[in-house]
């Protein structure tokens, strides 16, 4: 019975650590002419292990290319070609990846995608937005504040717990799997 419970825990915990997110390129518009892929990618965080899913018609394909070929819309030195839909591409390394449609004229019309993948457990590459200009000084002075001593000697309340980000959740899943495996091995041995 204990072995069955440990195996069940393993089955529940492992998928979160093994599989990344699926990103449907272009969402419901898919890999198609007239879609702004720069805007589509701008609000997303891509992590190593995530999968790009390109859905397209027979007049399109997907070529993975170098930066130079991406900028020049050239598929003469294609790293890999995907000619059947849906094309599923797993991001296997941190850093940028470049994709274009090799059909003549399509890349020049915007059918190109740049994805910058971060390593698992790394915070998003997008910095938080902060104001660039300071607030103007106030002309009305603030009323004086007075503090009254506390009537009891109780300590201040504890700080709130830290917020858990998706990256740290994934990290905890990656730590949890070896613990589950260790437990499973312990019960089997």
Tab-separated table of C-alpha atoms in Angstrom:
chain	number	residue	atom	x	y	z
A	1	UNK	CA	0.000	0.000	0.000
A	2	UNK	CA	2.818	2.410	0.878
A	3	UNK	CA	4.450	1.712	-2.480
A	4	UNK	CA	1.200	2.535	-4.286
A	5	UNK	CA	0.914	5.861	-2.439
A	6	UNK	CA	4.516	6.777	-3.225
A	7	UNK	CA	3.984	5.880	-6.899
A	8	UNK	CA	0.811	8.007	-7.011
A	9	UNK	CA	2.695	10.986	-5.552
A	10	UNK	CA	5.383	10.499	-8.193
A	11	UNK	CA	2.809	10.489	-11.001
A	12	UNK	CA	1.190	13.671	-9.712
A	13	UNK	CA	4.425	15.600	-9.040
A	14	UNK	CA	6.528	14.624	-12.069
A	15	UNK	CA	4.582	16.222	-14.957
A	16	UNK	CA	4.981	19.747	-13.546
A	17	UNK	CA	8.739	19.362	-13.504
A	18	UNK	CA	9.144	17.557	-16.812
A	19	UNK	CA	6.851	19.439	-19.181
A	20	UNK	CA	6.945	23.126	-20.067
A	21	UNK	CA	4.158	25.309	-21.340
A	22	UNK	CA	2.750	25.109	-24.863
A	23	UNK	CA	2.656	28.446	-26.714
A	24	UNK	CA	0.301	28.505	-29.704
A	25	UNK	CA	2.154	30.883	-32.044
A	26	UNK	CA	-0.206	33.664	-33.105
A	27	UNK	CA	-2.910	32.277	-30.793
A	28	UNK	CA	-6.124	31.711	-32.798
A	29	UNK	CA	-4.650	33.353	-35.935
A	30	UNK	CA	-1.826	30.806	-36.050
A	31	UNK	CA	1.260	31.064	-38.283
A	32	UNK	CA	-0.204	33.200	-41.036
A	33	UNK	CA	0.353	36.362	-43.047
A	34	UNK	CA	-0.852	39.597	-41.460
A	35	UNK	CA	-0.097	38.643	-37.841
A	36	UNK	CA	2.214	40.840	-35.735
A	37	UNK	CA	4.430	38.195	-34.113
A	38	UNK	CA	6.618	40.772	-32.365
A	39	UNK	CA	3.579	42.011	-30.435
A	40	UNK	CA	2.381	38.441	-29.850
A	41	UNK	CA	5.712	37.445	-28.251
A	42	UNK	CA	6.256	40.681	-26.312
A	43	UNK	CA	4.008	39.850	-23.356
A	44	UNK	CA	5.141	36.266	-22.924
A	45	UNK	CA	7.923	34.573	-20.999
A	46	UNK	CA	9.461	31.619	-22.815
A	47	UNK	CA	11.335	29.083	-20.702
A	48	UNK	CA	13.630	26.221	-21.696
A	49	UNK	CA	11.348	23.198	-21.997
A	50	UNK	CA	8.397	25.192	-23.366
A	51	UNK	CA	6.994	24.198	-26.758
A	52	UNK	CA	6.127	26.519	-29.636
A	53	UNK	CA	3.163	25.182	-31.618
A	54	UNK	CA	2.932	26.559	-35.169
A	55	UNK	CA	-0.475	25.961	-36.795
A	56	UNK	CA	-0.473	26.782	-40.526
A	57	UNK	CA	-1.956	26.029	-43.921
A	58	UNK	CA	-0.137	24.192	-46.715
A	59	UNK	CA	1.169	27.431	-48.282
A	60	UNK	CA	3.341	28.110	-45.199
A	61	UNK	CA	6.247	26.402	-43.452
A	62	UNK	CA	8.531	27.235	-40.529
A	63	UNK	CA	12.302	27.545	-40.840
A	64	UNK	CA	14.547	27.913	-37.809
A	65	UNK	CA	17.352	30.254	-38.897
A	66	UNK	CA	20.309	32.284	-37.595
A	67	UNK	CA	20.080	35.957	-36.598
A	68	UNK	CA	21.600	37.044	-39.923
A	69	UNK	CA	19.098	34.955	-41.902
A	70	UNK	CA	16.255	36.208	-39.692
A	71	UNK	CA	17.227	39.829	-40.348
A	72	UNK	CA	17.678	39.157	-44.083
A	73	UNK	CA	14.610	36.899	-44.415
A	74	UNK	CA	16.812	34.212	-45.927
A	75	UNK	CA	16.259	30.478	-45.616
A	76	UNK	CA	19.401	29.525	-47.542
A	77	UNK	CA	21.133	28.296	-44.343
A	78	UNK	CA	18.127	26.830	-42.543
A	79	UNK	CA	18.922	25.184	-39.213
A	80	UNK	CA	15.733	23.111	-39.391
A	81	UNK	CA	12.633	23.120	-41.600
A	82	UNK	CA	9.134	22.214	-40.421
A	83	UNK	CA	6.779	21.614	-43.333
A	84	UNK	CA	3.766	19.969	-41.700
A	85	UNK	CA	1.281	21.506	-39.298
A	86	UNK	CA	1.155	21.593	-36.390
A	87	UNK	CA	4.905	22.067	-36.055
A	88	UNK	CA	5.907	21.567	-32.421
A	89	UNK	CA	9.301	22.990	-31.466
A	90	UNK	CA	10.611	22.501	-27.933
A	91	UNK	CA	12.898	25.281	-26.709
A	92	UNK	CA	16.000	23.340	-25.703
A	93	UNK	CA	18.434	26.123	-24.757
A	94	UNK	CA	18.383	29.535	-23.153
A	95	UNK	CA	18.770	32.505	-25.474
A	96	UNK	CA	17.227	33.672	-28.723
A	97	UNK	CA	15.725	31.456	-31.437
A	98	UNK	CA	14.671	32.753	-34.834
A	99	UNK	CA	11.860	31.486	-37.074
A	100	UNK	CA	10.666	32.617	-40.514
A	101	UNK	CA	8.240	31.465	-43.192
A	102	UNK	CA	10.371	30.482	-46.225
A	103	UNK	CA	7.579	31.129	-48.752
A	104	UNK	CA	8.816	34.030	-50.929
A	105	UNK	CA	7.643	37.388	-49.601
A	106	UNK	CA	6.070	36.068	-46.397
A	107	UNK	CA	8.984	36.848	-44.063
A	108	UNK	CA	9.392	40.322	-45.558
A	109	UNK	CA	5.680	40.865	-44.864
A	110	UNK	CA	6.193	39.998	-41.168
A	111	UNK	CA	5.989	36.219	-40.902
A	112	UNK	CA	8.994	35.982	-38.616
A	113	UNK	CA	9.318	35.274	-34.915
A	114	UNK	CA	12.075	35.936	-32.394
A	115	UNK	CA	11.785	34.031	-29.112
A	116	UNK	CA	14.172	34.589	-26.218
A	117	UNK	CA	14.016	31.612	-23.837
A	118	UNK	CA	15.192	31.887	-20.240
A	119	UNK	CA	16.586	28.998	-18.239
A	120	UNK	CA	14.143	27.207	-15.948
A	121	UNK	CA	14.064	28.906	-12.554
A	122	UNK	CA	15.307	32.224	-13.997
A	123	UNK	CA	13.121	35.281	-13.520
A	124	UNK	CA	11.605	36.861	-16.608
A	125	UNK	CA	13.959	38.890	-18.787
A	126	UNK	CA	11.419	41.709	-18.883
A	127	UNK	CA	12.381	44.301	-16.272
A	128	UNK	CA	9.651	45.757	-14.087
A	129	UNK	CA	8.376	49.103	-15.233
A	130	UNK	CA	9.409	52.054	-13.083
A	131	UNK	CA	8.692	55.734	-13.570
A	132	UNK	CA	11.535	57.621	-15.224
A	133	UNK	CA	10.730	61.070	-13.859
A	134	UNK	CA	10.474	61.859	-10.157
A	135	UNK	CA	7.249	63.240	-8.757
A	136	UNK	CA	7.197	67.029	-8.329
A	137	UNK	CA	7.714	68.283	-4.764
A	138	UNK	CA	4.619	69.174	-2.809
A	139	UNK	CA	4.095	72.801	-1.854
A	140	UNK	CA	1.864	72.155	1.130
A	141	UNK	CA	3.778	70.914	4.150
A	142	UNK	CA	2.527	67.713	5.682
A	143	UNK	CA	0.945	68.043	9.118
A	144	UNK	CA	3.234	67.058	11.964
A	145	UNK	CA	2.888	63.486	13.083
A	146	UNK	CA	3.078	62.435	16.638
A	147	UNK	CA	3.671	58.991	17.880
A	148	UNK	CA	2.218	57.691	21.034
A	149	UNK	CA	3.972	54.945	22.899
A	150	UNK	CA	2.290	51.589	22.742
A	151	UNK	CA	0.248	50.691	25.749
A	152	UNK	CA	1.666	47.187	25.808
A	153	UNK	CA	5.084	45.700	25.170
A	154	UNK	CA	3.995	43.310	22.408
A	155	UNK	CA	6.358	42.864	19.445
A	156	UNK	CA	5.340	44.148	16.007
A	157	UNK	CA	3.401	41.745	13.767
A	158	UNK	CA	5.470	39.426	11.562
A	159	UNK	CA	6.081	40.438	7.929
A	160	UNK	CA	3.797	38.939	5.266
A	161	UNK	CA	4.955	35.698	3.633
A	162	UNK	CA	6.925	36.070	0.388
A	163	UNK	CA	5.033	35.882	-2.898
A	164	UNK	CA	5.673	32.695	-4.847
A	165	UNK	CA	6.482	33.260	-8.515
A	166	UNK	CA	5.837	30.667	-11.266
A	167	UNK	CA	9.611	30.277	-11.624
A	168	UNK	CA	10.053	29.426	-7.951
A	169	UNK	CA	7.086	27.042	-8.159
A	170	UNK	CA	8.832	25.241	-11.009
A	171	UNK	CA	12.035	25.201	-8.947
A	172	UNK	CA	10.128	23.640	-6.039
A	173	UNK	CA	8.721	21.029	-8.437
A	174	UNK	CA	12.227	20.256	-9.613
A	175	UNK	CA	13.318	19.819	-6.004
A	176	UNK	CA	10.201	17.820	-5.112
A	177	UNK	CA	10.666	15.166	-7.796
A	178	UNK	CA	13.989	13.894	-6.396
A	179	UNK	CA	12.391	13.779	-2.935
A	180	UNK	CA	9.510	11.717	-4.262
A	181	UNK	CA	11.899	9.441	-6.140
A	182	UNK	CA	14.002	9.026	-2.987
A	183	UNK	CA	10.900	8.131	-1.017
A	184	UNK	CA	9.846	5.638	-3.673
A	185	UNK	CA	13.284	3.986	-3.683
A	186	UNK	CA	13.310	3.888	0.123
A	187	UNK	CA	9.973	2.078	0.240
A	188	UNK	CA	11.012	-0.340	-2.498
A	189	UNK	CA	14.353	-1.154	-0.898
